[in-house]
Amino acid sequence: MAPNMQRLSAVLLLVLLAATAAPPDTQAWQVPPGQTGLFNLENVFDLEYVTDPRISPSGGQVVYVRNSMDIRRDRRSSSLWTVNADGSRHRPLTDGDGSQYYPRWSPDGNRLLYVSSTEDEGSEMFIRWMDTGEAVQITHLEESPGSPSWSPDGSMIAFTMFVPGPDPPMVTLPGKPEGAEWAEPARVIDRLQYRADGAGYTEKGYTHLFVVPSTGGTPRQLTTGDYNHSGTPRWSPDGNHIYLSGNRRDNPEEEPSNTEVYRVRISDGQIYALTSRLGPDSNPVPSPDGQYIAYTGYDEEYLGYQQNDLYIMNADGSGKRLLTDTFDRSVSNPQWSQSRNGLFVQYDDQGRTILAFVSMSGQVRELVDDLGGTSLGRPYSSGSYSVSPGGAFAYTRSRPDRPSELGLGSYGGSGGGGQDAGARTLTGVNEDLFGNKQLGDVEEIWYESTHDGREIQGWIVKPPNFDPARDYPMILEIHGGPFAAYGPHFSAEVQLYATAGYVVLYTNPRGSSSYGREFGNLIHHNYPSEDYEDLMSGVDAMVERGYVDSDRLYITGGSGGGVLTAWSIGKTDRFRAAVVAKPVINWYSFVLTADGPSFFYRWWFPGYPWEHRDHYMDRSPISLVGNVTTPTMLLTGEEDYRTPISETEQYYTALKLQGVESVMVRIPGSGHGIASRPSQLMTKVAHILTWFEDH
């Protein structure tokens, strides 16, 4: 084992065992003795955050999912908490083993539905009576339930669930003695989509719609066939039908995004398609009086970046109308106002996630611009909300220096009168940690790209106790996607880099979402390309500020950010070291080994790789490996099926053949989310900082 690998292994061992004694040589990721007021690696297990806030029908109470870190199991766990709208009576509802999630109020607000999951018992649905606190399990399922919803009269629960299909062996070997232990049988694969990141090799079967009495009983399957159904089932106001989306076409593997909105009759499971165009139609939501169905979707153009628009149609599928035809942002999560005069939606705009109200004439009114905070590792846009019939809304509220908290506001116009109330924060789940910690300040920056003068947005995170008269090393941190967006949100990884003394720059180069259709599609069949100039212009802008040392520049990114990191070091030697995390190195091999082959070749490229060989290779970082001199670490999960580790292995071998100083760090048992477990987030940051410190 080489000396550098010995050092990296020692770092990992220290992280995982949480050793109390400091190593002889203090690492960059360790907080110096006596500076306990700084955010450090051990604090990763202290992080908490709010998700899935659900406001009661009366608007007087909110139930939310409180997420925390279990240091013994090295997992995130969740429980349900409740708080009154005035901030009083903040207390837990569940405190048992496992995790509880999917809280859903009954229509009268007297009961709460939720799902509880344990390693031994699996996932089951429970009902809690809010006046007495009694809870009862209402299901005994073989698979996990998804997206449950109440019927209007509170008598039934609809949900989706995977139904395994038959998978007989191709051959049966003769002669096996009773009790003999032979090798595992061969795995026979006959599907195009046979594995998925985070799930591994997938079982044969399909996701279907079910209903079960809210008093408990045997679930009844309403949909059948070799089709997948998705989204939250939505009941018609009379309780006779359920609306949901699905792909019930003959070629779902070849057209994975071509979903439709369906109406399912409860009495006999009769199913009727309400949409029929080429393209995704999803998120159907009936209006309170049942006259209209709102939904999201778009006309398929096979572009890399396509935005969801908001539509409405009559309950029978007629009279389809686009509400957001002049609005250049992608909307999601529509929810009707009680008065039926419009809908609440959320969308991303310039890195922020917005909650807005869309009138029936298509006018969009922004309500709050700080949804988010649920992406702990890196500062991606995120967040969710719910609305009461009176127009009060609960949402995950984001701050640059805190993970998500519970926010509450109201929109008087949605209920037919009254005034808007300013949003306020009801929780402080992270104050015990951050109340006495100093974090790096987050500052917005705009600069021009040298390619075409476009304005590019980014954010600077400065070390605690920042002194503008000093020269600091800088890390350029690049987001994945590539059709995604960073924003002014809390990021454990970025804050840990700042604690270690680095200025961090993260940006939204061309191709990023939240800036409109044209900006997103600047990299259509053209990725990576001029987004490199966008990133380097950001580095130049930082050096010009006077506090960044141009001789101590570092670069890293994951997934699409790994692509751009590898691409960048193939074009410049200005960075002292690079960490390429879970990258695509060779688009030809990626399309044929990743978990979405039918999507990637058609949406991201002009056709099959063997028909467009030069196009694939011209965009592959492996084509530039002969230029690389930057010391490079590769960091990937061994069970990554989104950007398979074979991509990492190709690049590592090529770098070694070139004589470039390089190291490959493999995360056992991890898929694409290499920081999904607390210790893995710590491992990722510790390795990156150690590599940069060594250079």
XYZ file of C-alpha atoms in Angstrom:
695
model
C 0.000 0.000 0.000
C 1.403 3.368 -1.047
C 2.046 5.972 1.713
C -0.720 8.273 0.434
C -3.257 5.420 0.458
C -2.211 4.544 4.011
C -2.928 8.106 5.058
C -6.357 8.103 3.392
C -7.269 4.793 5.023
C -6.284 6.196 8.395
C -8.551 9.193 7.824
C -11.481 6.926 7.015
C -10.874 4.791 10.083
C -10.814 7.876 12.305
C -14.056 9.146 10.831
C -15.947 5.894 11.207
C -14.761 5.137 14.721
C -15.145 8.758 15.895
C -11.847 8.519 17.734
C -11.477 10.962 20.606
C -7.724 11.358 20.344
C -6.460 13.679 17.618
C -3.926 12.162 15.208
C -0.378 13.489 15.442
C -0.762 15.491 12.224
C -3.946 17.569 12.347
C -5.996 17.076 9.181
C -7.687 19.921 7.300
C -11.109 18.583 8.253
C -10.415 18.692 11.993
C -11.438 21.705 14.047
C -8.425 23.061 15.954
C -8.515 22.522 19.738
C -10.417 25.218 21.574
C -12.548 26.208 18.556
C -15.688 24.250 19.414
C -17.851 27.004 17.946
C -17.191 25.772 14.389
C -19.184 23.218 12.405
C -17.157 20.014 12.075
C -17.437 16.446 10.836
C -18.741 15.031 14.092
C -21.654 17.481 13.933
C -23.040 15.659 10.878
C -24.786 13.278 13.281
C -26.346 16.274 15.077
C -28.169 17.566 11.997
C -31.973 17.584 11.878
C -34.395 18.854 9.263
C -38.104 19.151 8.470
C -39.881 17.461 5.549
C -43.458 16.865 4.346
C -45.313 19.461 6.470
C -49.075 18.824 6.543
C -51.417 21.541 7.738
C -54.714 20.430 9.294
C -58.030 21.135 7.511
C -58.786 23.853 10.079
C -55.369 25.449 9.569
C -54.732 25.425 13.307
C -52.177 22.636 13.511
C -49.292 21.215 11.478
C -47.837 17.712 11.486
C -44.413 17.283 9.936
C -41.680 14.691 9.520
C -38.670 15.398 11.737
C -35.508 13.797 10.366
C -32.447 13.061 12.457
C -29.307 10.922 12.366
C -28.980 7.629 14.226
C -25.288 7.359 15.139
C -25.516 3.665 16.072
C -27.301 2.566 12.890
C -25.574 5.182 10.724
C -28.911 5.960 9.120
C -31.319 8.822 8.842
C -34.461 8.216 10.868
C -37.745 10.094 11.005
C -40.606 10.666 13.417
C -43.792 12.732 13.373
C -44.104 15.975 15.321
C -46.961 18.427 15.688
C -47.178 22.125 16.488
C -50.037 24.606 16.668
C -50.194 27.422 14.133
C -49.274 29.904 16.881
C -46.125 27.902 17.700
C -47.462 26.340 20.900
C -47.681 22.638 21.857
C -44.658 21.572 19.824
C -44.311 17.883 20.628
C -43.674 14.414 19.170
C -46.506 12.191 17.967
C -44.422 9.074 17.416
C -41.343 7.825 19.194
C -41.208 4.128 18.368
C -38.650 2.078 16.504
C -38.024 2.699 12.847
C -39.201 5.680 10.855
C -42.617 7.268 10.410
C -43.548 9.304 7.346
C -46.395 10.154 4.920
C -48.538 11.969 7.535
C -51.999 12.653 6.082
C -54.930 14.321 7.858
C -58.404 12.846 7.532
C -60.873 15.225 5.838
C -62.445 16.161 9.200
C -59.051 16.567 10.903
C -59.839 14.047 13.660
C -57.486 11.283 12.508
C -53.983 11.067 11.099
C -52.802 8.449 8.625
C -49.092 7.629 8.438
C -46.670 4.914 7.394
C -44.269 3.309 9.848
C -41.269 1.336 8.656
C -38.943 -0.974 10.581
C -36.250 -3.366 9.426
C -38.055 -6.371 10.917
C -41.706 -5.540 10.177
C -41.441 -3.687 6.859
C -43.720 -0.734 6.066
C -47.333 -0.563 7.246
C -50.059 2.069 7.459
C -51.407 3.307 10.788
C -54.296 5.528 11.881
C -54.010 7.781 14.937
C -56.998 9.386 16.681
C -55.842 12.895 17.474
C -58.101 13.412 20.510
C -56.998 10.301 22.407
C -53.605 9.504 20.860
C -54.646 5.928 20.155
C -53.049 4.394 17.065
C -53.845 1.187 15.207
C -52.188 -0.646 12.330
C -54.634 -0.999 9.431
C -52.587 -3.043 6.951
C -50.454 -6.173 6.755
C -48.644 -5.706 3.446
C -45.988 -7.682 1.614
C -44.593 -4.562 -0.102
C -44.222 -0.911 0.921
C -47.237 1.389 0.375
C -46.731 4.619 -1.532
C -48.447 8.037 -1.545
C -51.555 7.256 0.553
C -54.614 9.516 0.410
C -57.998 9.672 2.171
C -61.365 9.355 0.478
C -63.578 12.465 0.913
C -65.767 10.775 3.558
C -62.774 9.333 5.445
C -63.872 5.727 4.987
C -61.146 4.556 2.567
C -57.442 4.974 1.889
C -55.971 4.834 -1.615
C -52.308 4.001 -2.167
C -49.902 2.552 -4.710
C -47.879 -0.599 -4.213
C -45.492 -2.773 -6.184
C -46.928 -6.146 -7.205
C -44.273 -8.785 -7.964
C -44.744 -10.733 -11.185
C -43.937 -14.333 -12.032
C -40.281 -15.043 -12.670
C -39.858 -18.783 -13.301
C -36.295 -20.070 -13.753
C -35.119 -20.716 -17.309
C -33.624 -24.059 -16.269
C -33.880 -26.384 -13.278
C -30.743 -28.407 -12.584
C -31.210 -32.114 -11.865
C -29.595 -34.208 -9.181
C -29.394 -31.839 -6.211
C -29.310 -33.912 -2.986
C -31.583 -32.901 -0.139
C -29.788 -30.432 2.136
C -27.009 -29.754 -0.375
C -25.702 -26.189 -0.672
C -25.143 -25.416 -4.331
C -24.177 -22.081 -5.818
C -26.859 -19.458 -6.292
C -28.832 -19.987 -9.500
C -28.092 -17.914 -12.581
C -29.847 -14.552 -12.894
C -31.658 -14.439 -16.241
C -32.441 -10.950 -17.551
C -34.817 -10.259 -20.424
C -35.818 -6.607 -19.800
C -34.209 -3.393 -21.036
C -34.651 -1.769 -17.608
C -33.340 -4.455 -15.263
C -31.661 -2.466 -12.508
C -32.069 0.887 -10.820
C -29.716 2.960 -8.737
C -30.496 2.553 -5.052
C -32.567 -0.572 -5.708
C -30.069 -2.834 -7.437
C -31.305 -5.551 -9.775
C -35.046 -5.015 -9.875
C -37.682 -7.659 -9.337
C -40.194 -8.325 -12.088
C -43.512 -6.654 -11.423
C -45.492 -3.412 -11.636
C -46.851 -0.668 -9.378
C -50.634 -0.650 -9.057
C -53.446 1.227 -7.314
C -55.091 -0.152 -4.166
C -57.781 0.891 -1.691
C -58.288 -0.293 1.892
C -60.905 0.650 4.523
C -59.604 3.220 6.999
C -60.767 0.857 9.781
C -58.424 -1.821 8.420
C -58.941 -4.857 6.259
C -57.783 -6.486 3.061
C -56.551 -4.091 0.361
C -58.334 -4.280 -2.990
C -56.282 -3.918 -6.171
C -57.958 -1.601 -8.692
C -55.496 -1.602 -11.606
C -54.003 -4.603 -13.340
C -51.749 -5.448 -16.270
C -48.101 -5.016 -17.101
C -48.122 -1.258 -16.440
C -46.697 1.090 -13.837
C -48.821 3.732 -12.120
C -47.344 6.679 -10.259
C -48.010 9.772 -8.214
C -50.456 10.420 -5.399
C -53.928 8.938 -6.021
C -56.479 11.776 -5.924
C -60.141 11.134 -5.119
C -63.026 12.793 -6.916
C -65.120 14.887 -4.484
C -67.988 12.359 -4.696
C -65.631 9.495 -3.805
C -66.541 7.455 -6.894
C -63.279 7.804 -8.841
C -59.542 8.113 -8.320
C -57.209 10.057 -10.602
C -53.562 9.131 -11.066
C -50.918 8.957 -13.768
C -49.292 5.983 -15.413
C -47.651 4.593 -18.507
C -50.111 2.050 -19.929
C -48.736 2.050 -23.459
C -47.377 -0.925 -25.339
C -43.792 0.391 -25.268
C -43.200 1.851 -21.769
C -39.501 0.952 -21.743
C -38.902 2.755 -25.050
C -40.997 5.803 -24.035
C -40.460 5.998 -20.258
C -41.750 9.570 -19.936
C -44.954 9.119 -21.926
C -47.437 9.031 -19.043
C -51.137 9.895 -19.122
C -53.758 10.954 -16.589
C -56.255 8.186 -15.812
C -59.609 8.051 -14.037
C -60.308 4.803 -12.178
C -63.832 3.878 -11.057
C -63.837 2.567 -7.493
C -66.766 0.184 -7.884
C -65.253 -2.035 -10.570
C -61.757 -0.695 -11.428
C -62.780 0.532 -14.884
C -59.994 2.802 -16.139
C -60.283 5.653 -18.625
C -57.501 7.769 -20.136
C -58.136 11.526 -19.892
C -55.017 12.569 -21.852
C -53.388 11.058 -24.920
C -50.563 13.245 -26.232
C -46.921 12.263 -26.585
C -45.273 13.511 -23.425
C -45.660 13.252 -19.666
C -49.006 14.146 -18.071
C -49.008 13.749 -14.305
C -49.997 15.169 -10.898
C -53.781 15.187 -11.547
C -55.725 17.129 -8.898
C -59.541 17.542 -9.047
C -61.033 20.911 -8.117
C -63.083 21.045 -4.871
C -66.356 20.871 -6.797
C -65.122 18.142 -9.141
C -65.629 20.209 -12.297
C -61.966 20.477 -13.318
C -58.799 18.425 -13.200
C -55.476 20.251 -12.944
C -52.331 18.478 -14.065
C -48.764 19.131 -15.214
C -46.911 18.090 -18.345
C -45.559 19.135 -21.729
C -45.459 18.176 -25.396
C -42.521 15.848 -25.907
C -39.759 17.348 -28.048
C -36.926 15.035 -26.946
C -34.963 17.973 -25.596
C -32.515 17.562 -22.751
C -34.368 20.163 -20.679
C -38.155 20.422 -20.838
C -40.359 22.301 -18.401
C -43.626 21.217 -16.815
C -46.559 23.479 -17.589
C -49.825 23.724 -15.646
C -53.025 22.611 -17.409
C -56.685 22.229 -16.502
C -59.378 20.151 -18.185
C -62.956 19.179 -17.519
C -63.493 16.112 -15.370
C -64.252 14.018 -18.467
C -60.978 15.028 -20.178
C -62.470 17.624 -22.514
C -61.631 21.325 -22.706
C -57.909 21.103 -22.038
C -56.339 24.494 -21.399
C -52.759 25.617 -20.698
C -52.639 28.072 -17.802
C -48.915 28.886 -17.785
C -48.329 29.434 -21.502
C -46.450 32.720 -20.886
C -44.605 31.563 -17.751
C -41.027 30.438 -18.418
C -40.459 28.199 -15.404
C -41.208 24.553 -14.625
C -44.103 24.184 -12.168
C -44.927 21.253 -9.900
C -47.098 20.118 -6.998
C -50.383 21.873 -7.945
C -53.025 22.267 -5.225
C -56.426 23.899 -5.707
C -57.685 26.778 -3.624
C -60.956 26.052 -1.880
C -62.758 28.765 -3.820
C -61.616 27.245 -7.138
C -60.263 30.594 -8.310
C -56.763 29.237 -8.899
C -54.040 26.872 -7.792
C -50.962 26.892 -5.611
C -47.785 25.634 -7.297
C -44.072 25.586 -6.635
C -41.242 26.288 -9.069
C -37.538 27.114 -9.098
C -36.374 30.581 -10.110
C -32.701 31.622 -10.094
C -31.758 28.925 -7.610
C -34.637 29.622 -5.208
C -37.784 27.537 -4.802
C -40.956 29.600 -4.914
C -44.469 28.965 -3.623
C -46.913 30.852 -5.826
C -50.595 31.211 -6.682
C -51.763 30.867 -10.301
C -55.122 32.408 -11.149
C -57.525 30.883 -13.664
C -56.359 33.500 -16.141
C -52.740 32.353 -15.768
C -51.411 35.210 -13.631
C -48.664 34.044 -11.257
C -48.282 35.657 -7.850
C -45.225 34.786 -5.741
C -46.033 34.089 -2.086
C -42.710 33.015 -0.541
C -39.282 32.415 -2.099
C -37.549 30.304 0.525
C -38.803 26.737 0.125
C -36.030 24.186 0.447
C -33.391 23.063 2.900
C -34.068 19.333 2.600
C -30.948 18.536 0.550
C -28.384 18.355 3.354
C -25.228 17.433 1.506
C -25.127 19.976 -1.292
C -27.210 23.148 -1.800
C -29.740 21.832 -4.304
C -33.229 23.311 -4.646
C -35.870 21.255 -2.820
C -38.885 21.596 -0.566
C -42.619 20.928 -0.266
C -45.781 22.523 1.111
C -49.440 21.888 1.938
C -52.472 24.197 2.033
C -55.577 24.273 4.227
C -59.036 25.069 2.786
C -58.760 28.542 4.345
C -55.551 29.373 2.473
C -53.009 28.834 5.268
C -49.931 27.005 4.060
C -47.140 25.079 5.779
C -43.812 24.568 4.027
C -40.180 23.578 4.449
C -38.401 26.879 5.001
C -34.808 27.261 3.853
C -31.935 29.431 5.088
C -28.301 29.483 3.966
C -27.198 28.731 7.532
C -29.813 26.124 8.531
C -31.350 22.961 7.120
C -35.109 23.162 6.610
C -37.424 24.356 9.363
C -41.214 24.513 9.419
C -42.634 27.699 7.902
C -46.229 28.925 8.005
C -48.035 31.609 6.019
C -51.398 32.332 4.417
C -52.875 33.669 1.225
C -56.147 35.427 1.856
C -56.997 35.630 -1.825
C -57.253 31.855 -2.141
C -60.120 31.668 0.321
C -62.121 34.471 -1.224
C -61.111 37.331 1.052
C -58.786 38.466 3.794
C -55.179 39.595 3.685
C -51.928 37.762 3.125
C -50.013 37.002 6.300
C -46.233 37.123 6.281
C -44.477 33.780 6.627
C -42.945 32.864 9.968
C -40.869 29.980 11.295
C -42.519 27.681 13.863
C -39.614 25.376 14.709
C -35.969 25.547 15.642
C -34.893 21.931 15.322
C -31.271 22.934 14.674
C -30.821 25.677 17.257
C -29.263 23.254 19.748
C -26.491 22.705 17.184
C -26.158 26.009 15.328
C -27.172 28.374 18.099
C -23.544 28.439 19.226
C -21.782 27.655 15.937
C -20.279 30.105 13.496
C -20.870 29.159 9.883
C -19.477 30.509 6.653
C -21.386 33.465 5.232
C -23.158 32.829 1.924
C -23.007 35.638 -0.648
C -24.681 35.781 -4.058
C -22.547 36.607 -7.090
C -23.330 37.343 -10.757
C -20.662 37.485 -13.438
C -20.333 37.389 -17.232
C -19.297 34.284 -19.125
C -16.342 34.848 -21.413
C -18.047 32.687 -24.024
C -20.947 34.979 -24.868
C -21.338 37.528 -22.087
C -24.276 35.754 -20.454
C -24.921 36.541 -16.818
C -24.180 33.508 -14.638
C -25.344 33.234 -11.040
C -23.384 31.703 -8.206
C -22.800 31.804 -4.480
C -19.659 32.318 -2.414
C -19.221 30.680 0.973
C -16.481 32.237 3.072
C -14.629 30.661 5.992
C -15.770 31.606 9.499
C -13.870 34.668 10.757
C -13.218 35.644 7.157
C -10.561 38.340 6.661
C -10.678 40.017 3.205
C -7.036 41.068 3.586
C -5.891 37.434 3.536
C -5.305 35.099 0.604
C -7.477 31.976 0.792
C -7.437 28.716 -1.130
C -10.623 28.210 -3.144
C -12.738 25.191 -4.094
C -14.951 25.294 -7.174
C -17.859 22.925 -6.391
C -19.960 21.911 -9.440
C -23.523 20.606 -9.301
C -24.798 17.477 -11.007
C -27.825 16.926 -13.145
C -26.835 18.600 -15.361
C -30.412 19.938 -15.449
C -30.551 20.959 -11.793
C -29.872 24.050 -9.699
C -27.934 25.108 -6.649
C -29.224 27.956 -4.521
C -28.770 29.876 -1.267
C -29.460 26.804 0.848
C -27.672 25.075 3.685
C -25.017 22.584 2.585
C -23.168 20.459 5.122
C -20.420 19.645 2.629
C -19.797 23.239 1.590
C -19.856 24.488 5.186
C -17.313 21.837 6.163
C -15.029 23.022 3.344
C -15.394 26.573 4.675
C -14.587 25.450 8.218
C -11.379 23.936 6.842
C -10.347 27.392 5.603
C -11.466 27.362 1.976
C -13.491 29.916 0.096
C -16.075 27.902 -1.863
C -17.680 28.946 -5.140
C -20.725 27.120 -6.496
C -22.589 28.297 -9.582
C -25.417 27.530 -12.004
C -23.747 27.387 -15.425
C -25.745 27.147 -18.648
C -27.930 24.072 -18.682
C -28.982 24.623 -15.078
C -32.690 24.642 -14.337
C -34.564 27.634 -12.845
C -33.545 30.087 -15.605
C -35.998 29.139 -18.329
C -36.231 26.893 -21.390
C -33.632 28.613 -23.538
C -30.945 28.675 -20.838
C -31.516 25.035 -19.935
C -31.259 23.840 -23.514
C -28.024 25.666 -24.319
C -26.379 22.301 -23.589
C -28.878 20.176 -25.557
C -26.725 17.658 -27.482
C -23.891 19.964 -26.405
C -22.767 18.809 -22.967
C -20.197 19.467 -21.702
C -19.324 22.482 -23.795
C -19.508 26.214 -23.095
C -20.550 25.502 -19.513
C -16.802 25.088 -19.008
C -16.288 28.771 -19.895
C -19.107 29.699 -17.496
C -17.278 27.925 -14.666
C -13.827 29.297 -15.463
C -15.256 32.820 -15.715
C -16.535 32.356 -12.176
C -13.069 31.357 -10.998
C -11.614 34.431 -12.711
C -14.213 36.655 -11.034
C -13.238 35.263 -7.650
C -9.512 35.793 -8.201
C -10.240 39.389 -9.166
C -11.809 39.962 -5.751
C -8.343 39.886 -4.216
C -8.822 37.371 -1.417
C -8.464 34.142 -3.452
C -4.967 32.766 -4.060
C -4.718 31.926 -7.772
C -1.994 29.384 -6.960
C -4.275 27.429 -4.599
C -7.326 26.593 -6.683
C -9.150 23.252 -6.359
C -12.069 21.712 -8.220
C -14.652 19.032 -7.442
C -18.164 17.951 -8.320
C -20.386 14.886 -8.373
C -22.309 13.157 -11.159
C -22.743 15.886 -13.792
C -20.336 17.883 -11.648
C -17.900 14.981 -11.929
C -18.265 15.143 -15.706
C -17.435 18.847 -15.717
C -14.560 18.399 -13.261
C -12.943 15.769 -15.495
C -13.671 17.901 -18.577
C -12.118 20.969 -16.958
C -8.847 19.350 -15.947
C -8.600 18.083 -19.526
C -8.664 21.703 -20.688
C -6.650 23.549 -18.015
C -3.902 22.916 -15.478
C -4.830 25.886 -13.252
C -6.123 23.655 -10.419
C -3.649 22.170 -7.948
C -5.847 19.107 -7.382
C -9.217 17.698 -8.411
C -11.771 15.275 -6.983
C -13.941 13.707 -9.658
C -16.951 12.162 -7.908
C -19.237 9.541 -9.541
C -18.543 10.788 -13.094
C -19.449 9.836 -16.623
C -16.168 9.537 -18.520
C -17.265 7.791 -21.705
C -20.779 8.584 -22.988
C -20.748 5.545 -25.287
C -20.291 3.066 -22.432
C -22.477 5.104 -20.069
C -25.578 4.894 -22.268
C -25.183 1.117 -22.489
C -24.533 0.467 -18.767
C -26.491 3.100 -16.802
C -29.963 2.462 -15.403
C -31.839 4.589 -17.942
C -30.622 3.542 -21.401
C -33.872 4.292 -23.252
C -33.872 7.821 -21.844
C -30.255 8.892 -22.182
C -29.621 7.965 -25.817
C -32.819 9.658 -27.028
C -32.980 12.808 -24.897
C -29.302 13.611 -24.389
C -27.896 12.512 -27.750
C -28.986 12.517 -31.399
C -29.326 8.718 -31.491
C -27.651 5.406 -30.759
C -23.944 5.623 -29.871
C -22.870 3.335 -32.723
C -24.627 5.659 -35.179
C -23.054 8.837 -33.703
C -19.672 7.625 -32.509
C -17.816 10.898 -32.976
C -20.527 12.941 -31.267
C -20.394 10.693 -28.187
C -16.620 10.708 -27.994
C -16.253 14.449 -28.631
C -18.306 15.089 -25.461
C -16.563 12.435 -23.352
C -13.938 13.547 -20.809
C -11.917 10.437 -21.695
C -11.129 12.135 -25.007
C -9.154 14.797 -23.118
C -7.342 12.508 -20.676
C -4.079 12.896 -22.604
C -4.004 16.559 -21.534
C -4.469 15.934 -17.802
C -1.639 16.717 -15.391
C -3.744 17.663 -12.339
C -3.479 15.267 -9.356
C -6.889 13.595 -9.366
C -8.944 11.603 -6.888
C -11.932 9.565 -8.086
C -14.755 8.923 -5.613
C -17.658 6.580 -6.477
C -20.043 4.078 -4.895
C -19.355 0.480 -5.798
C -23.080 -0.154 -6.410
C -23.695 2.984 -8.466
C -25.999 2.131 -11.381
C -26.624 5.736 -12.460
C -22.995 6.527 -13.301
C -21.560 3.028 -12.985
C -18.214 2.573 -11.298
C -16.896 1.171 -14.588
C -16.794 4.823 -15.719
C -14.543 5.655 -12.765
C -12.381 2.620 -13.421
C -11.821 3.657 -17.040
C -10.656 7.114 -16.054
C -8.483 5.868 -13.194
C -6.695 3.397 -15.460
C -6.228 6.034 -18.158
C -4.741 8.477 -15.643
C -2.378 5.826 -14.302
C -1.260 4.901 -17.813
C -0.570 8.592 -18.384
C 1.508 8.774 -15.201
C -0.869 11.267 -13.543
C -0.904 11.186 -9.751
C -4.280 9.648 -8.978
C -6.192 7.590 -6.458
C -9.528 5.757 -6.667
C -11.761 5.792 -3.583
C -14.566 3.229 -3.712
C -17.505 3.434 -1.286
C -18.687 -0.110 -0.444
C -22.427 -0.728 -0.525
C -23.171 2.735 -1.908
C -25.095 3.682 -5.004
C -25.129 7.083 -6.685
C -25.904 8.788 -3.376
C -22.402 8.437 -1.950
C -23.270 10.783 0.941
C -26.695 9.305 1.745
C -25.608 7.867 5.117
C -24.093 10.192 7.737
C -20.745 8.401 7.883
C -20.585 8.399 4.080
C -21.058 12.166 3.992
C -18.230 12.421 6.530
C -16.109 10.027 4.482
C -16.641 12.024 1.300
C -15.667 15.336 2.880
C -12.677 13.884 4.769
C -11.228 12.324 1.631
C -11.709 15.459 -0.455
C -10.126 17.731 2.135
C -7.230 15.343 2.730
C -6.515 15.180 -1.006
C -6.584 18.940 -1.317
C -4.437 19.376 1.792
C -1.859 16.992 0.349
C -1.595 19.267 -2.694
